[in-house]
JSON list of C-alpha atoms in Angstrom, two decimals:
[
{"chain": "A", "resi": 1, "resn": "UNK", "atom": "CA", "xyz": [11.25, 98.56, -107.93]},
{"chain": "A", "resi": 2, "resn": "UNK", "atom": "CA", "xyz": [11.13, 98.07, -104.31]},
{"chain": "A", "resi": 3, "resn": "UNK", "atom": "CA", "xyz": [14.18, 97.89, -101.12]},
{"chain": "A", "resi": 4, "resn": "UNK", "atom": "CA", "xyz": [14.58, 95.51, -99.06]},
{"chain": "A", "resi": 5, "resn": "UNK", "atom": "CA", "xyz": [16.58, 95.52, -96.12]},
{"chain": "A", "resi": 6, "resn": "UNK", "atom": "CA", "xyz": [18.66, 92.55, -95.67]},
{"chain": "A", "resi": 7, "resn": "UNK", "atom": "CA", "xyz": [18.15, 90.07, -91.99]},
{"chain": "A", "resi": 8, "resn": "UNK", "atom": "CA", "xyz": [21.83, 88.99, -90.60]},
{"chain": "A", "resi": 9, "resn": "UNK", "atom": "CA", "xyz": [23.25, 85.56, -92.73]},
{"chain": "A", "resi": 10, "resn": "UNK", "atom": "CA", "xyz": [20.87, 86.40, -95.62]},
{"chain": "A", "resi": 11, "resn": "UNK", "atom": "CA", "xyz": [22.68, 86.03, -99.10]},
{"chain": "A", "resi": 12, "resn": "UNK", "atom": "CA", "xyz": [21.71, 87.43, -102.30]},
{"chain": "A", "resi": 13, "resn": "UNK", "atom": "CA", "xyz": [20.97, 84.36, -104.82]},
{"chain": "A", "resi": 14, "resn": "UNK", "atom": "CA", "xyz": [18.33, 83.30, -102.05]},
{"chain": "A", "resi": 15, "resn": "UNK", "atom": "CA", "xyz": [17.41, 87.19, -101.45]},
{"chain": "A", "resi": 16, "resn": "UNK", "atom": "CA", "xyz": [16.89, 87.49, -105.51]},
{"chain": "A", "resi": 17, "resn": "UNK", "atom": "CA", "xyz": [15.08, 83.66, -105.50]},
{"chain": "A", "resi": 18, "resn": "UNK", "atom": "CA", "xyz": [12.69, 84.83, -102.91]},
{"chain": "A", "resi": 19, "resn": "UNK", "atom": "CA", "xyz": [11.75, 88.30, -104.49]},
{"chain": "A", "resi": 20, "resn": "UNK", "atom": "CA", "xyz": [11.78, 87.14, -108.37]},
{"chain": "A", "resi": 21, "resn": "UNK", "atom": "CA", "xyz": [11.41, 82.85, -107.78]},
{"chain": "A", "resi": 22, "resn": "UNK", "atom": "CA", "xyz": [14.31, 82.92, -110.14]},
{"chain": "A", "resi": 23, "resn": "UNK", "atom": "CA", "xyz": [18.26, 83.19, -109.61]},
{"chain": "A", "resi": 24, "resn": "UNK", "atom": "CA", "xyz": [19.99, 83.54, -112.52]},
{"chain": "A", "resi": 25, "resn": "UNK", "atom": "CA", "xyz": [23.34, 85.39, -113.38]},
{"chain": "A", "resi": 26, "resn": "UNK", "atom": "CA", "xyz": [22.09, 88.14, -115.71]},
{"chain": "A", "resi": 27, "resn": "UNK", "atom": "CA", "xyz": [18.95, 88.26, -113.16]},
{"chain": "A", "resi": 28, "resn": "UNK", "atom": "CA", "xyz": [22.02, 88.80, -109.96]},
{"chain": "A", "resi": 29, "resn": "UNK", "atom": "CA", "xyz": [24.15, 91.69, -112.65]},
{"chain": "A", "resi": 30, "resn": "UNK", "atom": "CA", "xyz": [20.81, 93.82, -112.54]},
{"chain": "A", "resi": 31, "resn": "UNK", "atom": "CA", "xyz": [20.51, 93.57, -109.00]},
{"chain": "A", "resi": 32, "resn": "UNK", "atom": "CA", "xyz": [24.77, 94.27, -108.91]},
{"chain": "A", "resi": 33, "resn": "UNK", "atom": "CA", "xyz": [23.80, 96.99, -111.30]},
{"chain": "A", "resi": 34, "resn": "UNK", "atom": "CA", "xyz": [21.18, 99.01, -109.60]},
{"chain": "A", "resi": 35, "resn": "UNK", "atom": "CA", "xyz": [23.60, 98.70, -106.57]},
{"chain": "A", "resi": 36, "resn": "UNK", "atom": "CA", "xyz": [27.09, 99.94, -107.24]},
{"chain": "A", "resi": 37, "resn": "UNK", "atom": "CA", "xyz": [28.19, 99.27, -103.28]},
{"chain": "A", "resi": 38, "resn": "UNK", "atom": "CA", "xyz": [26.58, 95.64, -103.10]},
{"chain": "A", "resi": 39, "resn": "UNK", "atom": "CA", "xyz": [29.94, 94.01, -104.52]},
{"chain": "A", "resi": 40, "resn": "UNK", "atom": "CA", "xyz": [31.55, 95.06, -101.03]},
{"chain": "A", "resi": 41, "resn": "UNK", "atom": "CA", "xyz": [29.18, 93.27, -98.82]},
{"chain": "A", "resi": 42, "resn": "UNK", "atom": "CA", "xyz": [30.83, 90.16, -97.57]},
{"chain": "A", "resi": 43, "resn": "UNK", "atom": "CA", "xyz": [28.90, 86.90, -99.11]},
{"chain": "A", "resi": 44, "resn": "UNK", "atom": "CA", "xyz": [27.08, 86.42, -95.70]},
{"chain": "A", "resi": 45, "resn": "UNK", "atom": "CA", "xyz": [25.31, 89.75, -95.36]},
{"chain": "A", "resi": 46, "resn": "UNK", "atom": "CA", "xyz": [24.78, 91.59, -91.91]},
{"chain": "A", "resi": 47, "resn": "UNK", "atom": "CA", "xyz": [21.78, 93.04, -90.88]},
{"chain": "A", "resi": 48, "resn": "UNK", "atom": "CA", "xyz": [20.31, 96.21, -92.67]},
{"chain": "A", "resi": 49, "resn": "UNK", "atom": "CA", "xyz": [22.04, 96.41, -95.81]},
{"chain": "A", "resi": 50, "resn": "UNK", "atom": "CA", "xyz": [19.38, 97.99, -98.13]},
{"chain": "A", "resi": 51, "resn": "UNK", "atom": "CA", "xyz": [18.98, 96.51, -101.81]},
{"chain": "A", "resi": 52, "resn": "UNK", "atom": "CA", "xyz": [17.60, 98.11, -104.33]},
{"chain": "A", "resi": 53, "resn": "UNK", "atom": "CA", "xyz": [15.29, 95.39, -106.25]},
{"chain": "A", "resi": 54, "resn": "UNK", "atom": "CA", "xyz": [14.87, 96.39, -109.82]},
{"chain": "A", "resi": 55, "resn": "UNK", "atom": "CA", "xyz": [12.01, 95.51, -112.21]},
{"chain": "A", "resi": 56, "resn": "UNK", "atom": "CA", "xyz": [12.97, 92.67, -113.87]},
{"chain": "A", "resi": 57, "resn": "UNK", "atom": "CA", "xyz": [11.25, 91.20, -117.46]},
{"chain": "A", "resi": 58, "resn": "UNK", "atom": "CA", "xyz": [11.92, 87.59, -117.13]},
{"chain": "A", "resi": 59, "resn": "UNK", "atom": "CA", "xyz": [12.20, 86.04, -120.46]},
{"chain": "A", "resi": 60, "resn": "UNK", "atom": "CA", "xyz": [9.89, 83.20, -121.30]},
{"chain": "A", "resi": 61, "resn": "UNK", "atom": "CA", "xyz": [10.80, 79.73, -119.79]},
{"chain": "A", "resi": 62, "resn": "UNK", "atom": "CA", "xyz": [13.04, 78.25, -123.03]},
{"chain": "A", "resi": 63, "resn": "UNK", "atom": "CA", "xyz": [12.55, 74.28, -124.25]},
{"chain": "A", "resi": 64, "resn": "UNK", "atom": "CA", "xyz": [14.63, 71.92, -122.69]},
{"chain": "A", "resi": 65, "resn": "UNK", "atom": "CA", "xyz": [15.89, 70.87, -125.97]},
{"chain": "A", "resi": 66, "resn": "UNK", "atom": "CA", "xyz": [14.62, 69.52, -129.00]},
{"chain": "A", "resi": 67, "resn": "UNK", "atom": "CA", "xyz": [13.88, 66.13, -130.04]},
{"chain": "A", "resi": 68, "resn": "UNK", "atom": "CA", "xyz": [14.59, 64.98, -133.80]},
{"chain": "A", "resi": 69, "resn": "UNK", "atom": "CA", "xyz": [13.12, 61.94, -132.60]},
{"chain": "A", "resi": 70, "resn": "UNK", "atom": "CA", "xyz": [9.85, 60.69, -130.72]}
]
């Protein structure tokens, strides 16, 4: 787990891309849930909001899709 402390006009998909090089929506309702007050933050964040990064299992990359024919 580690905090980071947000820079003014940072957003959280690109704060969450940077930190795991993945945004997805259950990766952003960890984040949400390891901090309750984050959903009041306007979109645009100001300066020194402090977010709690949680450790994160990524699950393995999944196959574009299967072909029945090659």
């Amino acid at each position: 787990m580690q905090t980071y402390s947000t820079r003014e006009g940072d957003v959280l998909d690109e704060i969450v891309w940077r930190h795991y090089g993945v945004t997805n929506s259950a990766m952003l309702r960890q984040v949400f849930a390891a901090n309750p007050t984050l959903a009041e933050q306007p979109a645009v964040m100001p300066a020194g909001v402090s977010i709690v990064l949680p450790d994160i299992e990524q699950p393995a990359e999944e196959t574009a899709g299967v072909s029945l024919w090659d």
